[in-house]
C-alpha atoms as one frame of an Amber mdcrd trajectory, in Angstrom:
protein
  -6.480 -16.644  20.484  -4.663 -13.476  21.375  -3.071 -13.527  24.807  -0.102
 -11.472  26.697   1.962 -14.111  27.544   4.863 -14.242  30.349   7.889 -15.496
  27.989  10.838 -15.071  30.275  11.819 -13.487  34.183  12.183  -9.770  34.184
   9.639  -6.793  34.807   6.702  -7.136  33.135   7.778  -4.504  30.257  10.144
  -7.083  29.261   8.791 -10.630  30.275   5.523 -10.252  28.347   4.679 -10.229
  24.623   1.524 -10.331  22.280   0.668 -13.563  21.108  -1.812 -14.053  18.422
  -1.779 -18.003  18.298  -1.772 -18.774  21.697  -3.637 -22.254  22.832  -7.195
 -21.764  24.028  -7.973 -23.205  27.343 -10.084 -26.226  27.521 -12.560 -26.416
  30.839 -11.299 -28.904  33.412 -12.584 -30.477  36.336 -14.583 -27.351  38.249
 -13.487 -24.827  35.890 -15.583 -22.327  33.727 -14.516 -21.395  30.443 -14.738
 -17.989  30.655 -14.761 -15.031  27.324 -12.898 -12.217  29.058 -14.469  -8.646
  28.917 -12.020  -7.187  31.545  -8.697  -8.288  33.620  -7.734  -6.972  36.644
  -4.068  -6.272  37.632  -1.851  -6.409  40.551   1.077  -6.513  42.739   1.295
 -10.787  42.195   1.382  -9.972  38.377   4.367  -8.216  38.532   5.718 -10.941
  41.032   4.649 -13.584  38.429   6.794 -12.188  35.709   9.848 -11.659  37.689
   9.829 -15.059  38.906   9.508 -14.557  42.063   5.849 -15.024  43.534   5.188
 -17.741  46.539   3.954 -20.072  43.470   5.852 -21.891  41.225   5.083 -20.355
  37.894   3.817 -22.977  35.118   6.549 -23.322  32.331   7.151 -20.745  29.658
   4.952 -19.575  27.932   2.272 -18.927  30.368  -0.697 -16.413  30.462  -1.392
 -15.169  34.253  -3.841 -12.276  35.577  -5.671 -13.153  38.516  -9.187 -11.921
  38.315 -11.864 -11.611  35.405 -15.041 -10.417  34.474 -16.273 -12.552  31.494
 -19.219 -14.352  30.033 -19.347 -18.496  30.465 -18.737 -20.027  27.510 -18.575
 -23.567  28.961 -17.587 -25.559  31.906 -15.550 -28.500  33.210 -17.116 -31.671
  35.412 -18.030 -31.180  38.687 -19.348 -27.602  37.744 -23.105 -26.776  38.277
 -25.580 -24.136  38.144 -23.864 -22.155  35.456 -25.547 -20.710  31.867 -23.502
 -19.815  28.670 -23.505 -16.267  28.506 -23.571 -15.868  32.208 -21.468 -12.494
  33.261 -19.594 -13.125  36.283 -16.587 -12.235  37.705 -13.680 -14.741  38.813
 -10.510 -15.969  40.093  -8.855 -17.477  37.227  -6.787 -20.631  37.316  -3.470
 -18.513  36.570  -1.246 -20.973  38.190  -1.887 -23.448  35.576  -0.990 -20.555
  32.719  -4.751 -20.042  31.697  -5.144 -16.569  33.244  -6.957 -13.461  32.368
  -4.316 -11.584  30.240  -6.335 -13.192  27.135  -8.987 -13.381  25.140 -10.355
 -16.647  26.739  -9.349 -17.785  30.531 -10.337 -20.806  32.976 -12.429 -19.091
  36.528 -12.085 -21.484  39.166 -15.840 -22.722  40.027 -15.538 -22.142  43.442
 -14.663 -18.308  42.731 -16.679 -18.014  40.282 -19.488 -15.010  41.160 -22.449
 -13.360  39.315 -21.912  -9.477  38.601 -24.333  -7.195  39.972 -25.942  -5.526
  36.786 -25.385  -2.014  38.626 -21.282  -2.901  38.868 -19.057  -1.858  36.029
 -16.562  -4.662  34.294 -13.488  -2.272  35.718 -15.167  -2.646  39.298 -15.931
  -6.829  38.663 -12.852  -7.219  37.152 -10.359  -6.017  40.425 -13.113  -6.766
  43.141 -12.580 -10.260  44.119  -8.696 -10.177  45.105  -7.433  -6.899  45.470
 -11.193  -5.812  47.446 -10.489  -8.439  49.675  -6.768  -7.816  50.480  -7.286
  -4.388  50.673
C-alpha cells in the first residue's frame, strides 16, 4: 500500500516520505476500513510531523491526516449499519498511525458520516475538522 509516512521530527518537507510497502490497516474494534478518495490537511499535520502536537505521536513510521472521504471496505466489532462501498467522510484514527495520507485508512465509527451526493470529495474530505473549528 502506498502511504506518506511521518519518518522523523522536522517540517513536513522533511519528516515525510513515499512509501510503497507500507502495512495496510486492519479494522479494529469500532473502526471502518476505509479506501481513501481524498485527505484533508491541516494545521495538526504540520504539528504531527514536528513532534510537537498535544498527542503523543505513535512510533516511527506512522501515517497521520485527520479527515477522509473514502468508500468502506470493511469494519471492526462493535460497528453497525455500514455497507462496503459506502462513501462517507471521516475522522481517521491518526493517533494510532493509520491516517489518511494513504491509500487505505481506519475512520473512527463514531465519526464516521455519509456524504451528501451534491458535496464534492475536496469539500467531504476538510469538512468534519477544520468546518467545525473554523
Amino acid at each position: 500500500m502506498r502511504a506518506w509516512q511521518t519518518v522523523r521530527n522536522g517540517r513536513p518537507r522533511d519528516a515525510l516520505e513515499l512509501c510503497d510497502n507500507a502495512e495496510p490497516p486492519k479494522p479494529t474494534q469500532e473502526t471502518v476500513l476505509l479506501d481513501v478518495v481524498a485527505a484533508g490537511i491541516g494545521l495538526p499535520d504540520a504539528f504531527m510531523c514536528l513532534g510537537s502536537y498535544a498527542l503523543a505521536p505513535p512510533t516511527f513510521p506512522f501515517t497521520q491526516g485527520q479527515g477522509v472521504v473514502g468508500r468502506v471496505r470493511a469494519w471492526g466489532d462493535g460497528v453497525r449499519n455500514r455497507r462496503a462501498g459506502d462513501r462517507v467522510m471521516a475522522v481517521t484514527s491518526f493517533f494510532t498511525g493509520y491516517g489518511g495520507f494513504a491509500e487505505q485508512c481506519l475512520g473512527l465509527d463514531g465519526f464516521c458520516l455519509p456524504v451528501p451526493d451534491d458535496m464534492s470529495d475536496a469539500e467531504a474530505a476538510g469538512f468534519l475538522i477544520p468546518f467545525h473549528t473554523a
